[in-house]
Amino acid sequence: MARPTSPLLLLCVIVVAQLLAPAGAAKFACNARGGAARCQSLLGYTPRNATTLASVMSLFQVRSFRSLLAANGLPLSTPPSRPVPAGATVRVRFACACSAGHGASMHRPFYKVAPGETLDGIARGVFAGFVTHQEIAVANNISDPALVRAGQELHIPLPCSCDEVAGAGVVHYAHLVAAGSSVSGIAAEFGTAEETLMSSNGIRDPKSLQAGQVLDVPLRACSSSISDASIDRGLHVPNGSYILTANNCVLCSCGSSTWQLECHPAKGLSSSACPAATCGDLALGNSSSNTDCGSKTCVYAGYTNATTTTASFNILTNLTTQSLCDGAPMPQPSAGFDLRSGVQWAYLAVLSVCFNMALVGVVL
């Protein structure tokens, strides 16, 4: 009578198979639930040929050109025709949703197949390897990739995540590894810890990094005073970028000098009238000092639907006070998140058990 297969043996086989999987496009872990299971993620698109911001916007079906400008920290006066040289990187912001432990772009982008194109060519050529042809096939219920036809519209499931890192909200950035890159270099470029980068991507040996590999890079976001009751709760803005919120009535930016979200009214950008955004006599984003060595600032706290008929929504504010006399240093950015993920430790624990079982002959 054949011996029943040990569940632990099956687990060992699964873990080893994952360890031997080839590098390339990869799904990002995304285990957030509830309202936190939807967020905004970023992708660093590097075109092989010269293009324009308008073409990038069209390819990824970015709803607002201002959103593309904000993600790249470009002035709002920048024209859509601005050239993007070959090899330059454009950050694309898109909506992300978690499902079954992984994240993927919501609804967008869609791509219309041109005559003679294949799923692999679309995945590698058009979308630079951020997705595989197998992932496109699954997302579009295509059983035979060879049957893709010209004119067919395909949903492209871009990798993303909404998970916190070390208990803090971050913006997950899909980064395509260039030839000659290293884990330490990428970590330094994006201001994160090497251990965080490795654990977020299941990298056990930094020397195993390969060109063309897609990495989940958690970007630190500025702290804010946005209320949990706000419509834009969960708003995360990484260093060097800004975002328009409250129906384009407020512009919030993030800088690494204080790592505090700085918001002020965005005049002339909203298609509707913007409600007042003040803390008494102090306008949003403004500060005042007094003789008691204190500085007061009117900060953004979100926006909610109005309960009156005088306005369609309300902008929330908080008045914060900072002491200027105690000599306390301004907050400085940390070296990056440094928390080994539970997933990485789980892999190591299972491998250890598998190794010991093999030594005593249990597995065999």
Coordinates of C-alpha atoms in Angstrom, one line a residue:
M1 CA 0.0 0.0 0.0
A2 CA 1.4 3.4 -1.0
R3 CA 2.3 5.8 1.8
P4 CA 0.1 8.9 2.0
T5 CA 1.9 12.1 0.9
S6 CA 2.9 14.2 3.8
P7 CA 1.4 17.7 3.8
L8 CA 4.7 19.1 4.9
L9 CA 6.4 17.4 2.0
L10 CA 3.9 19.2 -0.4
L11 CA 4.7 22.5 1.3
C12 CA 8.4 21.8 0.8
V13 CA 7.9 21.2 -2.9
I14 CA 5.9 24.4 -3.3
V15 CA 8.5 26.5 -1.5
V16 CA 11.4 25.1 -3.5
A17 CA 9.5 25.6 -6.8
Q18 CA 9.0 29.3 -5.9
L19 CA 12.6 29.7 -5.1
L20 CA 13.6 28.3 -8.5
A21 CA 11.1 30.5 -10.4
P22 CA 12.7 32.7 -13.0
A23 CA 13.0 36.5 -12.5
G24 CA 10.9 39.0 -14.5
A25 CA 7.5 40.5 -14.1
A26 CA 6.0 39.5 -10.7
K27 CA 2.8 40.0 -8.8
F28 CA 3.2 42.2 -5.8
A29 CA 1.9 41.0 -2.4
C30 CA -1.3 42.9 -1.5
N31 CA -3.1 41.7 1.6
A32 CA -4.8 44.9 2.7
R33 CA -8.6 44.5 3.4
G34 CA -11.6 46.7 3.5
G35 CA -11.2 50.3 2.4
A36 CA -7.4 49.9 2.6
A37 CA -7.5 47.3 -0.2
R38 CA -7.8 50.1 -2.8
C39 CA -5.1 52.8 -3.2
Q40 CA -2.9 54.7 -5.6
S41 CA 0.3 53.1 -6.8
L42 CA 3.1 54.2 -9.1
L43 CA 5.0 52.7 -12.0
G44 CA 8.3 53.9 -13.5
Y45 CA 7.8 53.6 -17.3
T46 CA 11.0 54.0 -19.4
P47 CA 10.3 54.2 -23.1
R48 CA 12.7 52.6 -25.5
N49 CA 12.1 55.3 -28.1
A50 CA 11.6 59.0 -27.7
T51 CA 7.9 59.9 -27.0
T52 CA 5.8 62.6 -25.3
L53 CA 4.0 63.0 -22.1
A54 CA 0.7 62.9 -24.1
S55 CA 1.7 59.5 -25.5
V56 CA 2.5 58.1 -22.1
M57 CA -0.8 59.4 -20.8
S58 CA -2.6 57.7 -23.7
L59 CA -0.8 54.4 -23.3
F60 CA -1.6 54.1 -19.6
Q61 CA -5.0 55.8 -20.0
V62 CA -4.3 58.3 -17.2
R63 CA -7.5 60.2 -16.6
S64 CA -6.0 63.5 -15.8
F65 CA -2.9 65.1 -17.4
R66 CA -2.5 67.0 -14.1
S67 CA -2.1 63.7 -12.3
L68 CA 0.8 62.7 -14.6
L69 CA 2.5 66.1 -13.9
A70 CA 1.9 65.8 -10.2
A71 CA 3.4 62.3 -10.0
N72 CA 6.6 63.6 -11.6
G73 CA 6.7 66.9 -9.8
L74 CA 6.4 68.9 -13.0
P75 CA 4.9 72.4 -13.2
L76 CA 1.2 72.5 -14.0
S77 CA 2.1 74.7 -17.0
T78 CA 4.0 71.8 -18.6
P79 CA 2.4 71.1 -22.1
P80 CA 1.3 67.5 -23.1
S81 CA 3.7 67.8 -26.1
R82 CA 6.7 67.9 -23.8
P83 CA 9.3 65.4 -25.1
V84 CA 10.2 62.3 -23.1
P85 CA 13.7 61.1 -24.3
A86 CA 14.4 57.4 -24.8
G87 CA 15.6 55.9 -21.6
A88 CA 14.0 58.6 -19.4
T89 CA 11.6 57.4 -16.7
V90 CA 8.1 58.8 -16.3
R91 CA 6.2 58.0 -13.1
V92 CA 2.6 56.9 -13.8
R93 CA 0.0 56.9 -11.0
F94 CA -2.8 54.4 -11.2
A95 CA -5.6 52.9 -9.1
C96 CA -4.7 49.6 -7.4
A97 CA -6.9 46.9 -5.9
C98 CA -6.0 43.9 -3.7
S99 CA -7.5 40.5 -4.5
A100 CA -6.4 37.0 -3.5
G101 CA -3.2 38.2 -1.9
H102 CA -2.0 40.2 -4.9
G103 CA -2.4 43.7 -6.3
A104 CA -3.3 44.7 -9.9
S105 CA -4.4 47.9 -11.6
M106 CA -8.1 48.6 -11.5
H107 CA -10.0 48.8 -14.9
R108 CA -7.1 50.5 -16.6
P109 CA -5.2 50.5 -18.8
F110 CA -6.8 48.8 -21.8
Y111 CA -4.9 48.1 -24.9
K112 CA -6.2 47.6 -28.4
V113 CA -4.3 44.8 -30.3
A114 CA -2.8 45.9 -33.6
P115 CA -2.5 43.6 -36.6
G116 CA 0.3 41.1 -36.1
E117 CA 0.8 41.7 -32.4
T118 CA 1.1 38.9 -29.9
L119 CA 0.5 38.9 -26.1
D120 CA 4.2 38.4 -25.5
G121 CA 5.1 41.3 -27.7
I122 CA 2.5 43.5 -26.0
A123 CA 3.8 42.5 -22.5
R124 CA 7.5 42.9 -23.3
G125 CA 7.5 45.5 -26.0
V126 CA 4.6 47.9 -25.3
F127 CA 4.5 47.6 -21.6
A128 CA 8.2 47.1 -21.0
G129 CA 7.9 43.8 -19.2
F130 CA 5.9 45.1 -16.2
V131 CA 3.4 42.3 -17.0
T132 CA 3.8 38.8 -18.6
H133 CA 1.7 37.4 -21.4
Q134 CA 0.4 34.8 -19.1
E135 CA -1.0 37.5 -16.7
I136 CA -2.6 39.3 -19.6
A137 CA -4.2 36.0 -20.8
V138 CA -5.6 35.3 -17.3
A139 CA -6.9 38.8 -16.8
N140 CA -8.8 38.6 -20.1
N141 CA -9.9 34.9 -19.9
I142 CA -7.9 34.0 -22.9
S143 CA -7.3 30.2 -23.0
D144 CA -5.1 30.2 -26.1
P145 CA -2.7 33.2 -26.4
A146 CA -2.3 32.4 -30.1
L147 CA -6.0 33.3 -30.7
V148 CA -5.6 37.0 -29.9
R149 CA -7.0 39.1 -32.7
A150 CA -6.5 42.5 -34.1
G151 CA -8.8 45.1 -32.6
Q152 CA -9.3 43.1 -29.4
E153 CA -9.2 45.2 -26.2
L154 CA -7.1 43.8 -23.4
H155 CA -7.0 44.8 -19.8
I156 CA -3.3 45.1 -18.7
P157 CA -3.0 44.0 -15.0
L158 CA -0.1 46.2 -13.8
P159 CA 1.6 45.1 -10.6
C160 CA 0.9 47.1 -7.4
S161 CA 0.2 46.9 -3.7
C162 CA -1.7 48.8 -1.0
D163 CA 0.1 47.1 2.0
E164 CA 1.7 49.1 4.8
V165 CA 5.4 48.6 5.5
A166 CA 6.6 48.6 9.1
G167 CA 3.1 49.8 10.2
A168 CA 3.3 52.9 8.0
G169 CA 1.5 53.9 4.8
V170 CA 3.7 54.0 1.8
V171 CA 3.4 54.3 -2.0
H172 CA 4.3 51.2 -3.8
Y173 CA 6.4 51.8 -6.9
A174 CA 6.9 49.3 -9.7
H175 CA 10.6 49.6 -10.7
L176 CA 12.2 47.8 -13.7
V177 CA 15.7 46.7 -12.9
A178 CA 18.3 48.1 -15.4
A179 CA 21.4 46.3 -16.4
G180 CA 24.2 46.8 -13.9
S181 CA 21.9 47.7 -11.0
S182 CA 22.4 46.4 -7.5
V183 CA 20.0 46.0 -4.5
S184 CA 22.1 48.5 -2.5
G185 CA 22.1 51.0 -5.4
I186 CA 18.3 50.8 -5.9
A187 CA 17.7 51.0 -2.1
A188 CA 19.8 54.2 -1.9
E189 CA 18.2 55.7 -5.0
F190 CA 14.7 55.4 -3.5
G191 CA 15.5 56.0 0.1
T192 CA 14.6 52.6 1.6
A193 CA 16.6 50.0 3.5
E194 CA 18.2 47.1 1.6
E195 CA 16.5 44.6 4.0
T196 CA 13.1 46.1 3.2
L197 CA 13.6 46.0 -0.5
M198 CA 14.8 42.3 -0.3
S199 CA 11.9 41.2 2.0
S200 CA 9.3 43.0 -0.1
N201 CA 10.4 41.1 -3.2
G202 CA 11.4 37.8 -1.7
I203 CA 15.1 38.3 -2.6
R204 CA 17.3 36.0 -0.5
D205 CA 20.6 36.8 -2.2
P206 CA 21.2 40.3 -3.5
K207 CA 23.5 38.9 -6.2
S208 CA 20.6 37.1 -7.7
L209 CA 19.1 40.4 -9.0
Q210 CA 18.6 40.4 -12.7
A211 CA 18.1 43.0 -15.4
G212 CA 14.4 43.2 -16.4
Q213 CA 13.2 42.1 -13.0
V214 CA 10.3 44.1 -11.7
L215 CA 10.7 45.2 -8.1
D216 CA 8.1 46.5 -5.6
V217 CA 9.8 49.5 -4.1
P218 CA 8.0 51.0 -1.0
L219 CA 8.3 54.8 -1.2
R220 CA 8.1 56.7 2.1
A221 CA 5.1 59.1 2.2
C222 CA 4.8 62.4 4.1
S223 CA 2.9 62.4 7.3
S224 CA -0.4 64.3 7.3
S225 CA -3.3 65.4 9.5
I226 CA -6.0 64.0 7.2
S227 CA -9.0 62.7 9.2
D228 CA -10.2 59.1 9.0
A229 CA -13.6 60.6 8.1
S230 CA -12.3 62.4 5.0
I231 CA -13.1 61.2 1.5
D232 CA -9.4 61.2 0.7
R233 CA -8.3 59.4 3.8
G234 CA -5.4 57.2 3.0
L235 CA -3.9 59.9 0.8
H236 CA -0.1 59.1 0.5
V237 CA 2.2 61.5 -1.3
P238 CA 5.9 60.4 -1.8
N239 CA 8.9 62.8 -1.8
G240 CA 9.4 65.0 -4.8
S241 CA 5.7 64.9 -6.0
Y242 CA 2.4 66.5 -5.3
I243 CA -1.3 65.7 -5.7
L244 CA -4.5 67.6 -6.3
T245 CA -7.3 66.7 -4.0
A246 CA -10.6 68.0 -2.7
N247 CA -12.0 68.3 -6.2
N248 CA -8.9 70.1 -7.4
C249 CA -9.3 72.8 -4.7
V250 CA -6.2 71.8 -2.7
L251 CA -2.7 71.0 -3.8
C252 CA -0.6 68.9 -1.4
S253 CA 3.2 68.3 -1.8
C254 CA 5.8 66.2 -0.1
G255 CA 9.4 67.2 0.6
S256 CA 12.1 65.4 2.5
S257 CA 13.1 68.4 4.6
T258 CA 10.3 67.8 7.1
W259 CA 8.4 64.8 5.7
Q260 CA 5.2 66.7 6.5
L261 CA 2.5 67.0 3.9
E262 CA 2.2 70.7 2.9
C263 CA -1.1 71.8 1.4
H264 CA -2.5 75.1 0.1
P265 CA -5.4 76.2 -2.0
A266 CA -5.1 75.4 -5.7
K267 CA -6.6 78.5 -7.2
G268 CA -8.2 78.4 -10.6
L269 CA -7.9 74.6 -11.1
S270 CA -11.4 73.5 -10.0
S271 CA -14.3 73.4 -12.4
S272 CA -16.6 74.3 -9.4
A273 CA -16.5 76.9 -6.7
C274 CA -14.1 75.9 -3.8
P275 CA -15.3 76.3 -0.2
A276 CA -13.3 78.3 2.2
A277 CA -10.2 76.6 3.7
T278 CA -9.2 78.5 6.8
C279 CA -8.4 78.2 10.5
G280 CA -10.2 81.3 11.8
D281 CA -8.3 84.2 10.2
L282 CA -5.5 81.9 9.1
A283 CA -5.7 80.6 5.5
L284 CA -4.8 77.0 4.7
G285 CA -1.0 76.5 4.4
N286 CA -0.2 79.7 6.2
S287 CA 1.7 80.1 9.5
S288 CA 1.9 82.8 12.1
S289 CA 4.2 83.3 15.1
N290 CA 3.7 85.0 18.4
T291 CA 5.7 86.3 21.3
D292 CA 5.5 83.0 23.2
C293 CA 8.0 81.4 20.7
G294 CA 5.2 79.4 19.1
S295 CA 4.3 79.0 15.5
K296 CA 0.8 78.1 14.4
T297 CA 0.0 76.6 11.0
C298 CA -3.3 75.9 9.3
V299 CA -3.0 72.3 7.9
Y300 CA -5.2 70.3 5.6
A301 CA -7.3 67.6 7.3
G302 CA -9.3 66.3 4.3
Y303 CA -12.7 67.0 2.8
T304 CA -16.3 65.7 3.3
N305 CA -19.6 66.0 1.6
A306 CA -21.5 69.1 2.8
T307 CA -24.5 68.9 5.1
T308 CA -25.9 72.2 3.9
T309 CA -27.0 73.6 0.6
T310 CA -24.4 76.4 0.5
A311 CA -21.6 74.1 -0.8
S312 CA -21.3 70.7 -2.3
F313 CA -18.4 69.7 0.0
N314 CA -16.4 71.1 3.0
I315 CA -12.6 71.4 3.3
L316 CA -11.4 70.3 6.8
T317 CA -8.5 72.0 8.5
N318 CA -6.5 71.8 11.8
L319 CA -4.6 74.5 13.6
T320 CA -1.2 73.0 14.8
T321 CA 1.3 74.6 17.1
Q322 CA 5.1 74.2 17.0
S323 CA 7.5 75.5 19.7
L324 CA 10.4 77.5 18.3
C325 CA 12.2 78.0 21.7
D326 CA 13.1 74.6 22.9
G327 CA 15.8 74.1 20.3
A328 CA 14.3 70.8 19.3
P329 CA 15.7 69.7 15.9
M330 CA 13.4 69.5 12.9
P331 CA 12.2 66.0 12.1
Q332 CA 14.6 64.3 9.7
P333 CA 14.0 61.4 7.3
S334 CA 14.9 58.0 8.6
A335 CA 17.2 55.6 6.7
G336 CA 14.2 53.8 5.5
F337 CA 11.8 51.1 6.7
D338 CA 13.7 48.2 8.1
L339 CA 11.4 45.3 8.9
R340 CA 11.8 41.8 7.6
S341 CA 8.5 40.6 6.3
G342 CA 6.8 37.6 7.9
V343 CA 6.7 36.0 4.5
Q344 CA 10.5 35.9 4.2
W345 CA 10.8 34.4 7.7
A346 CA 8.1 31.9 6.9
Y347 CA 10.1 30.7 3.9
L348 CA 13.3 30.4 5.9
A349 CA 11.5 28.4 8.6
V350 CA 9.9 26.0 6.1
L351 CA 13.3 25.5 4.4
S352 CA 14.9 24.8 7.7
V353 CA 12.3 22.1 8.5
C354 CA 12.6 20.6 5.0
F355 CA 16.4 20.4 5.4
N356 CA 16.2 18.7 8.7
M357 CA 13.6 16.2 7.5
A358 CA 15.8 15.3 4.6
L359 CA 18.7 14.6 7.0
V360 CA 16.7 12.2 9.1
G361 CA 15.1 10.6 6.0
V362 CA 11.5 11.6 6.8
V363 CA 11.0 13.3 3.4
L364 CA 12.3 10.3 1.6

